[in-house]
Tab-separated table of C-alpha atoms in Angstrom:
chain	number	residue	atom	x	y	z
W	1	MET	CA	14.992	-85.717	56.270
W	2	SER	CA	14.527	-87.512	59.571
W	3	SER	CA	17.113	-87.174	62.270
W	4	ALA	CA	16.717	-90.884	63.106
W	5	THR	CA	18.853	-91.703	60.105
W	6	LEU	CA	21.667	-89.687	61.515
W	7	ALA	CA	23.740	-92.515	63.094
W	8	PRO	CA	27.267	-91.686	64.370
W	9	ALA	CA	30.213	-92.137	62.316
W	10	THR	CA	32.534	-95.243	62.699
W	11	PRO	CA	35.861	-94.374	64.481
W	12	GLY	CA	38.259	-92.734	62.236
W	13	GLN	CA	35.704	-91.623	59.675
W	14	PHE	CA	35.881	-87.884	60.874
W	15	GLN	CA	39.209	-85.942	59.927
W	16	LEU	CA	40.129	-82.518	61.255
W	17	PRO	CA	39.770	-80.123	58.389
W	18	PRO	CA	42.164	-77.517	57.142
W	19	LEU	CA	42.319	-74.384	59.261
W	20	ALA	CA	42.032	-70.786	58.392
W	21	LEU	CA	42.138	-67.431	60.198
W	22	TYR	CA	39.636	-64.579	59.653
W	23	ILE	CA	40.499	-61.223	61.184
W	24	HIS	CA	37.749	-58.505	61.307
W	25	ILE	CA	38.707	-54.872	61.290
W	26	PRO	CA	35.391	-53.084	61.850
W	27	TRP	CA	36.075	-49.508	60.836
W	28	CYS	CA	35.019	-47.797	57.523
W	29	VAL	CA	35.329	-44.140	56.309
W	30	ARG	CA	31.560	-44.188	55.890
W	31	LYS	CA	28.759	-46.747	56.378
W	32	CYS	CA	27.331	-47.640	52.881
W	33	PRO	CA	23.375	-47.823	52.951
W	34	TYR	CA	23.371	-51.415	51.526
W	35	CYS	CA	25.768	-52.942	54.046
W	36	ASP	CA	24.752	-55.353	56.664
W	37	PHE	CA	28.375	-56.150	57.759
W	38	ASN	CA	29.513	-55.391	61.364
W	39	SER	CA	31.123	-51.974	60.254
W	40	HIS	CA	31.296	-48.789	61.895
W	41	ALA	CA	32.244	-45.057	60.789
W	42	ALA	CA	35.922	-44.323	61.944
W	43	GLY	CA	36.713	-41.418	64.216
W	44	PRO	CA	39.725	-39.134	63.539
W	45	GLU	CA	42.131	-41.703	65.203
W	46	LEU	CA	42.058	-45.230	64.763
W	47	PRO	CA	42.863	-47.322	67.932
W	48	GLU	CA	45.405	-49.466	65.990
W	49	GLU	CA	47.635	-50.411	68.784
W	50	ALA	CA	45.061	-51.246	71.288
W	51	TYR	CA	43.072	-53.267	68.640
W	52	VAL	CA	46.177	-55.328	67.518
W	53	ASP	CA	46.624	-55.933	71.373
W	54	ALA	CA	43.031	-57.164	71.745
W	55	LEU	CA	43.399	-59.350	68.401
W	56	LEU	CA	46.424	-61.196	69.722
W	57	ALA	CA	44.890	-61.710	73.140
W	58	ASP	CA	41.644	-63.066	71.605
W	59	LEU	CA	43.727	-65.437	69.528
W	60	ASP	CA	45.628	-66.571	72.574
W	61	ILE	CA	42.208	-67.727	74.130
W	62	ASP	CA	41.397	-69.646	70.883
W	63	LEU	CA	44.644	-71.250	70.282
W	64	PRO	CA	43.874	-74.650	71.754
W	65	ALA	CA	41.206	-75.175	69.073
W	66	ALA	CA	43.886	-75.147	66.427
W	67	HIS	CA	45.111	-78.512	67.572
W	68	GLY	CA	48.452	-78.093	65.958
W	69	ARG	CA	47.173	-77.241	62.511
W	70	ALA	CA	48.942	-74.846	60.309
W	71	LEU	CA	47.093	-71.793	58.771
W	72	GLY	CA	46.366	-72.312	55.083
W	73	SER	CA	45.104	-68.876	54.652
W	74	ILE	CA	44.314	-65.570	56.444
W	75	PHE	CA	41.651	-62.987	55.514
W	76	PHE	CA	41.618	-59.517	56.584
W	77	GLY	CA	37.903	-58.457	56.349
W	78	GLY	CA	35.908	-55.589	57.378
W	79	GLY	CA	34.942	-52.893	57.585
W	80	THR	CA	37.904	-51.449	55.632
W	81	PRO	CA	41.274	-53.222	56.826
W	82	SER	CA	43.263	-50.882	54.485
W	83	LEU	CA	42.532	-48.150	56.790
W	84	PHE	CA	45.198	-49.791	59.160
W	85	SER	CA	48.736	-48.987	58.682
W	86	ALA	CA	51.427	-51.330	57.437
W	87	ARG	CA	53.174	-51.120	60.768
W	88	ALA	CA	50.171	-52.298	62.527
W	89	LEU	CA	49.434	-55.306	60.284
W	90	ASP	CA	52.996	-56.233	60.462
W	91	ARG	CA	52.952	-56.419	64.193
W	92	LEU	CA	49.643	-58.318	64.121
W	93	LEU	CA	51.058	-60.765	61.308
W	94	GLN	CA	54.248	-61.388	63.282
W	95	GLY	CA	52.159	-62.033	66.388
W	96	VAL	CA	49.928	-64.517	64.699
W	97	ASN	CA	52.782	-66.343	63.257
W	98	ARG	CA	54.516	-66.769	66.732
W	99	ARG	CA	51.444	-68.424	67.702
W	100	LEU	CA	50.530	-70.439	64.713
W	101	ALA	CA	52.569	-72.090	61.869
W	102	PHE	CA	51.909	-70.693	58.289
W	103	ALA	CA	51.515	-73.194	55.440
W	104	ALA	CA	54.433	-72.617	52.972
W	105	ASP	CA	51.877	-71.514	50.320
W	106	ILE	CA	49.647	-69.497	52.579
W	107	GLU	CA	47.141	-67.087	51.136
W	108	ILE	CA	46.865	-63.807	52.969
W	109	THR	CA	44.157	-61.631	51.617
W	110	LEU	CA	43.510	-57.969	52.586
W	111	GLU	CA	40.122	-56.174	51.784
W	112	ALA	CA	40.571	-52.686	50.426
W	113	ASN	CA	38.465	-49.964	49.054
W	114	PRO	CA	39.584	-47.674	46.177
W	115	GLY	CA	39.206	-44.505	48.390
W	116	THR	CA	41.936	-45.769	50.762
W	117	PHE	CA	44.681	-46.690	48.200
W	118	GLU	CA	47.999	-45.243	48.626
W	119	GLN	CA	50.886	-46.458	46.572
W	120	ALA	CA	53.616	-46.622	49.241
W	121	LYS	CA	51.194	-48.138	51.810
W	122	PHE	CA	50.393	-51.054	49.435
W	123	VAL	CA	53.944	-51.587	48.614
W	124	ASP	CA	54.426	-52.061	52.126
W	125	TYR	CA	51.614	-54.408	52.665
W	126	ARG	CA	52.968	-56.629	49.782
W	127	ALA	CA	56.324	-56.685	51.776
W	128	LEU	CA	54.680	-58.007	54.863
W	129	GLY	CA	53.574	-61.237	52.934
W	130	ILE	CA	50.074	-60.130	52.142
W	131	ASN	CA	49.748	-61.689	48.642
W	132	ARG	CA	46.195	-61.021	47.426
W	133	LEU	CA	43.924	-58.137	47.626
W	134	SER	CA	40.065	-57.875	47.359
W	135	ILE	CA	39.287	-54.425	46.093
W	136	GLY	CA	35.642	-53.222	46.670
W	137	VAL	CA	34.782	-51.446	43.510
W	138	GLN	CA	31.007	-52.270	43.181
W	139	SER	CA	30.783	-49.999	40.169
W	140	PHE	CA	32.694	-47.766	37.860
W	141	HIS	CA	29.608	-45.396	37.100
W	142	GLY	CA	29.290	-42.360	39.086
W	143	GLU	CA	25.600	-42.309	39.309
W	144	GLN	CA	25.609	-45.941	40.719
W	145	LEU	CA	28.431	-45.259	43.128
W	146	LYS	CA	26.619	-42.186	44.614
W	147	ALA	CA	23.567	-44.276	44.982
W	148	LEU	CA	25.550	-46.951	46.781
W	149	GLY	CA	27.135	-44.325	49.075
W	150	ARG	CA	30.479	-45.164	48.090
W	151	ILE	CA	33.452	-42.652	48.689
W	152	HIS	CA	35.354	-43.245	45.347
W	153	ASP	CA	34.510	-42.379	41.770
W	154	GLY	CA	35.260	-44.644	38.778
W	155	ALA	CA	38.684	-43.176	38.001
W	156	GLU	CA	39.770	-44.011	41.575
W	157	ALA	CA	38.540	-47.446	41.208
W	158	ILE	CA	40.474	-47.947	37.909
W	159	ARG	CA	43.658	-46.391	39.546
W	160	ALA	CA	43.277	-48.746	42.495
W	161	ALA	CA	43.643	-51.721	40.342
W	162	GLU	CA	46.524	-50.281	38.564
W	163	MET	CA	48.339	-49.305	41.928
W	164	ALA	CA	47.849	-52.925	42.993
W	165	ARG	CA	49.573	-54.315	40.202
W	166	ARG	CA	52.441	-51.686	40.551
W	167	ALA	CA	52.782	-52.722	44.392
W	168	GLY	CA	53.485	-56.305	43.406
W	169	PHE	CA	50.006	-57.903	43.543
W	170	ASP	CA	49.654	-60.347	40.852
W	171	ASN	CA	46.630	-61.882	42.535
W	172	PHE	CA	43.672	-59.634	43.099
W	173	ASN	CA	39.987	-59.862	43.273
W	174	LEU	CA	37.530	-57.059	42.187
W	175	ASP	CA	34.093	-56.903	44.068
W	176	LEU	CA	31.477	-55.856	41.465
W	177	MET	CA	27.668	-55.530	41.960
W	178	HIS	CA	24.876	-55.679	39.502
W	179	GLY	CA	21.212	-54.936	39.569
W	180	LEU	CA	21.857	-51.364	40.993
W	181	PRO	CA	19.548	-48.544	41.163
W	182	GLY	CA	18.766	-47.110	37.536
W	183	GLN	CA	20.990	-49.820	35.882
W	184	ASP	CA	20.217	-51.642	32.734
W	185	VAL	CA	21.845	-54.549	30.938
W	186	ALA	CA	24.017	-52.153	28.934
W	187	GLY	CA	25.274	-50.358	32.205
W	188	ALA	CA	25.908	-53.617	33.890
W	189	LEU	CA	27.816	-54.990	31.102
W	190	ALA	CA	29.998	-51.882	30.851
W	191	ASP	CA	30.840	-52.180	34.465
W	192	LEU	CA	31.877	-55.795	33.825
W	193	ARG	CA	33.937	-54.946	30.685
W	194	GLN	CA	35.904	-52.340	32.579
W	195	ALA	CA	36.544	-54.718	35.431
W	196	ILE	CA	37.669	-57.319	32.971
W	197	ALA	CA	39.998	-54.738	31.261
W	198	LEU	CA	41.935	-54.337	34.416
W	199	ALA	CA	42.868	-57.954	34.359
W	200	PRO	CA	42.026	-59.044	37.818
W	201	THR	CA	42.689	-62.884	38.596
W	202	HIS	CA	39.365	-63.088	40.276
W	203	LEU	CA	35.979	-61.388	40.149
W	204	SER	CA	33.188	-61.493	42.688
W	205	TRP	CA	30.154	-60.431	40.710
W	206	TYR	CA	26.805	-60.510	42.553
W	207	GLN	CA	23.494	-58.777	42.577
W	208	LEU	CA	22.540	-56.236	44.972
W	209	THR	CA	20.262	-57.377	47.672
W	210	LEU	CA	18.394	-55.370	50.307
W	211	GLU	CA	19.228	-56.631	53.628
W	212	PRO	CA	17.412	-56.113	57.103
W	213	ASN	CA	18.987	-53.462	59.320
W	214	THR	CA	20.363	-51.395	56.482
W	215	VAL	CA	19.334	-47.909	55.113
W	216	PHE	CA	18.316	-49.583	51.768
W	217	TRP	CA	15.839	-52.012	53.679
W	218	SER	CA	14.100	-48.988	55.335
W	219	GLN	CA	14.442	-46.660	52.340
W	220	PRO	CA	14.677	-49.145	49.434
W	221	PRO	CA	15.886	-47.703	46.135
W	222	GLN	CA	14.266	-48.370	42.788
W	223	ILE	CA	16.162	-51.524	41.502
W	224	PRO	CA	15.728	-53.217	38.105
W	225	GLU	CA	12.769	-55.333	37.472
W	226	ASP	CA	13.223	-59.210	37.575
W	227	ASP	CA	13.372	-59.677	33.899
W	228	ILE	CA	16.103	-57.076	33.431
W	229	LEU	CA	18.024	-58.824	36.361
W	230	TRP	CA	17.805	-62.195	34.672
W	231	ASP	CA	19.078	-60.591	31.330
W	232	ILE	CA	22.021	-59.023	33.275
W	233	GLN	CA	22.862	-62.358	34.794
W	234	GLU	CA	22.712	-64.324	31.494
W	235	ALA	CA	24.655	-61.885	29.492
W	236	GLY	CA	27.213	-61.221	32.304
W	237	GLN	CA	27.949	-64.749	32.666
W	238	ALA	CA	28.347	-65.313	28.952
W	239	LEU	CA	30.922	-62.248	28.791
W	240	LEU	CA	32.887	-63.602	31.826
W	241	ALA	CA	33.212	-67.042	30.326
W	242	GLU	CA	34.162	-65.605	26.879
W	243	HIS	CA	37.282	-63.808	28.741
W	244	GLY	CA	38.486	-66.926	30.530
W	245	PHE	CA	36.711	-66.348	34.013
W	246	ALA	CA	35.349	-69.761	35.182
W	247	GLN	CA	32.388	-69.687	37.493
W	248	TYR	CA	33.270	-71.946	40.349
W	249	GLU	CA	30.844	-70.593	43.024
W	250	THR	CA	27.609	-68.738	43.085
W	251	SER	CA	29.030	-65.270	42.594
W	252	ALA	CA	32.692	-66.146	42.276
W	253	TYR	CA	34.754	-66.239	39.039
W	254	ALA	CA	38.356	-66.945	38.507
W	255	ARG	CA	41.065	-67.004	35.739
W	256	ASP	CA	44.137	-69.361	35.591
W	257	ASN	CA	42.688	-71.322	38.546
W	258	ARG	CA	43.292	-68.510	40.974
W	259	ARG	CA	40.235	-69.375	42.999
W	260	ALA	CA	39.899	-67.804	46.579
W	261	ARG	CA	41.455	-70.475	48.820
W	262	HIS	CA	40.191	-68.837	52.005
W	263	ASN	CA	36.524	-68.885	50.628
W	264	LEU	CA	37.057	-72.435	49.426
W	265	ASN	CA	37.894	-73.605	52.808
W	266	TYR	CA	34.478	-72.034	54.058
W	267	TRP	CA	32.476	-73.722	51.267
W	268	SER	CA	34.220	-77.154	51.676
W	269	PHE	CA	33.147	-76.999	55.323
W	270	GLY	CA	36.637	-76.353	56.600
W	271	ASP	CA	37.546	-74.952	59.966
W	272	PHE	CA	38.253	-71.264	60.625
W	273	LEU	CA	39.408	-69.194	63.619
W	274	GLY	CA	37.752	-65.767	63.907
W	275	ILE	CA	39.164	-62.834	65.713
W	276	GLY	CA	38.016	-59.287	66.016
W	277	ALA	CA	34.752	-57.403	66.788
W	278	GLY	CA	31.785	-59.526	65.522
W	279	ALA	CA	34.136	-62.160	63.897
W	280	HIS	CA	32.639	-65.755	63.511
W	281	ALA	CA	34.354	-69.265	63.750
W	282	LYS	CA	33.488	-72.748	63.027
W	283	LEU	CA	35.975	-75.126	64.768
W	284	SER	CA	36.031	-78.996	65.050
W	285	ASP	CA	37.744	-81.055	67.757
W	286	PRO	CA	39.365	-84.461	67.188
W	287	HIS	CA	36.337	-86.215	68.504
W	288	GLY	CA	34.236	-84.845	65.752
W	289	GLN	CA	32.337	-82.105	67.819
W	290	ILE	CA	31.805	-79.128	65.743
W	291	ARG	CA	31.111	-75.602	67.306
W	292	ARG	CA	30.162	-72.298	65.989
W	293	SER	CA	31.214	-69.155	67.974
W	294	TRP	CA	31.018	-65.269	67.732
W	295	LYS	CA	32.623	-62.375	69.048
W	296	THR	CA	31.326	-59.355	70.786
W	297	ARG	CA	30.016	-57.003	68.068
W	298	LEU	CA	30.776	-53.269	69.139
W	299	PRO	CA	34.481	-52.202	68.750
W	300	ARG	CA	34.119	-50.420	72.266
W	301	ASP	CA	33.023	-53.706	73.878
W	302	TYR	CA	35.666	-55.842	72.172
W	303	LEU	CA	38.399	-53.353	73.370
W	304	ASP	CA	36.950	-53.206	76.911
W	305	PRO	CA	39.451	-55.348	78.891
W	306	GLY	CA	36.699	-55.934	81.498
W	307	LYS	CA	34.460	-57.744	78.814
W	308	PRO	CA	35.241	-61.193	77.410
W	309	PHE	CA	35.846	-61.364	73.702
W	310	GLN	CA	33.292	-64.159	72.962
W	311	ALA	CA	29.723	-63.283	72.813
W	312	GLY	CA	28.281	-66.817	72.362
W	313	GLU	CA	28.795	-70.292	71.027
W	314	ARG	CA	26.788	-73.386	70.213
W	315	LEU	CA	27.523	-77.004	69.493
W	316	LEU	CA	26.153	-78.177	66.046
W	317	GLU	CA	23.999	-81.266	66.592
W	318	ALA	CA	24.199	-84.304	64.351
W	319	ALA	CA	20.765	-83.427	62.750
W	320	GLU	CA	21.961	-79.955	61.654
W	321	LEU	CA	25.123	-80.976	60.016
W	322	PRO	CA	23.905	-82.365	56.656
W	323	PHE	CA	22.300	-78.849	56.036
W	324	GLU	CA	25.157	-76.888	57.507
W	325	PHE	CA	27.464	-78.947	55.115
W	326	MET	CA	25.352	-78.693	51.975
W	327	MET	CA	24.545	-75.059	52.731
W	328	ASN	CA	28.233	-74.377	51.858
W	329	ALA	CA	29.381	-77.116	49.438
W	330	LEU	CA	26.456	-76.810	47.274
W	331	ARG	CA	27.367	-73.252	46.374
W	332	LEU	CA	30.281	-74.700	44.445
W	333	THR	CA	29.418	-75.352	40.897
W	334	GLY	CA	31.656	-78.404	40.777
W	335	GLY	CA	30.379	-79.481	44.201
W	336	VAL	CA	32.682	-81.817	46.298
W	337	PRO	CA	33.566	-85.349	46.486
W	338	ALA	CA	30.979	-87.475	48.361
W	339	ALA	CA	33.542	-88.778	50.727
W	340	LEU	CA	34.129	-85.144	52.076
W	341	PHE	CA	30.598	-85.255	53.831
W	342	GLU	CA	31.964	-88.196	56.086
W	343	GLN	CA	35.348	-86.584	56.715
W	344	ARG	CA	33.958	-83.070	57.633
W	345	THR	CA	30.714	-84.064	59.551
W	346	GLY	CA	31.787	-87.621	61.107
W	347	LEU	CA	28.420	-88.921	59.642
W	348	PRO	CA	28.109	-91.846	57.240
W	349	LEU	CA	27.107	-90.887	53.683
W	350	ALA	CA	24.181	-93.347	53.984
W	351	SER	CA	22.625	-90.896	56.444
W	352	ILE	CA	21.692	-88.430	53.655
W	353	SER	CA	20.946	-91.076	50.884
W	354	ASP	CA	17.242	-90.541	50.969
W	355	ALA	CA	17.554	-86.667	50.929
W	356	CYS	CA	20.166	-87.197	47.946
W	357	ALA	CA	17.793	-89.382	46.064
W	358	ALA	CA	14.864	-86.846	46.474
W	359	ALA	CA	17.088	-84.031	45.376
W	360	ARG	CA	18.301	-86.292	42.252
W	361	ALA	CA	14.795	-87.104	41.320
W	362	ALA	CA	13.791	-83.322	41.485
W	363	GLY	CA	16.703	-82.714	39.118
W	364	LEU	CA	18.680	-80.483	41.557
W	365	LEU	CA	21.540	-82.774	42.412
W	366	ASP	CA	23.887	-84.560	40.054
W	367	ALA	CA	23.231	-88.202	39.525
W	368	ASP	CA	26.775	-89.040	40.030
W	369	PRO	CA	27.092	-90.812	43.559
W	370	GLN	CA	30.719	-89.914	43.726
W	371	VAL	CA	30.204	-86.175	44.039
W	372	LEU	CA	27.781	-83.872	45.713
W	373	ARG	CA	27.121	-81.461	43.122
W	374	PRO	CA	24.200	-79.227	41.997
W	375	THR	CA	22.776	-79.580	38.401
W	376	PRO	CA	22.383	-76.344	36.418
W	377	ARG	CA	18.805	-76.372	37.776
W	378	GLY	CA	20.051	-76.797	41.136
W	379	GLN	CA	22.385	-73.703	40.977
W	380	LEU	CA	19.287	-71.656	39.796
W	381	PHE	CA	17.053	-73.104	42.651
W	382	LEU	CA	19.703	-73.422	45.406
W	383	ASN	CA	17.173	-72.995	48.305
W	384	ASP	CA	14.953	-75.507	46.879
W	385	LEU	CA	17.872	-77.981	46.806
W	386	LEU	CA	18.858	-77.211	50.329
W	387	GLN	CA	15.291	-77.952	51.682
W	388	HIS	CA	15.959	-81.569	51.092
W	389	PHE	CA	18.848	-81.634	53.801
W	390	LEU	CA	16.754	-79.891	56.448
W	391	ASP	CA	15.898	-81.935	59.589
């Protein structure tokens, strides 16, 4: 796609998108060998007070970028945010709310691992207004959990979901992997059936990938062959559909329309503030300029008062915006309204007409001009679809 086609939008075409907040808590009990997230093994004492102070100071610097918008969602990611006490998270949430308005129906999600579950602690989390959990189960089978370096066993994973419900969480996600070392189709489906039996409202079901800068990258395990992976994918999707889990994104499935609103904001090219070590942000201004920024990665640097929180930022050029937008929106199986492209990028829809026509001719993009939606083939070959929107 030629950047020459990217004419500026007409005045008033661009609209400030909804705003979310991502809070990164970078400590884990132990670093997993497959994990490429910014996470670090926790010492005997977590610097909760100092870290909350730093998070609020970080947010103070970024506040002008909110432009008066209320927060539609907050997501505590990690690491393992459930290592933090309810008292620390209470002080943090109160501090955030003094600085930014919360939407009346705000979604507040906390990532948690089964090995860190304590009933009283999670009752306290729910009382703070945290209304959604994302529980990192990954598998219920001891052999696979050991291979993944997880600190919990299958029984603890089951208890975690049960404790979440007893603590008052009627909306929770289970993270589950497939394509694990030594796993066959029967084993993958057994994991999925156990997850479904725990009655989560949402499942993130995704294939293990070997990422650079991980132990698995340098010491790769023996994972199933491609034909087994394909059989797992097909059988698992059929099982999820049978039990009322509708796929709405590449690896996300929800019951009763309990889609993850925070993640939907990402995929619809919404704005998000990011605070915490290694957190990323995507923010727009009223003139239609869009920036991505990222915070310093190491916790010790983030906590150093002599060092800035922000490690870098860049302004997205007009030629980058079609790919940036589509990279997110086309992960959604239902796509997005075509008009959203103009609202979120400030570019006229005509600027991507040639790319859309080529993608439709290739059978990768839905023929309906009112939506930007991948076809079933486009979902399978998403990278090929996205190539059409590269400058």
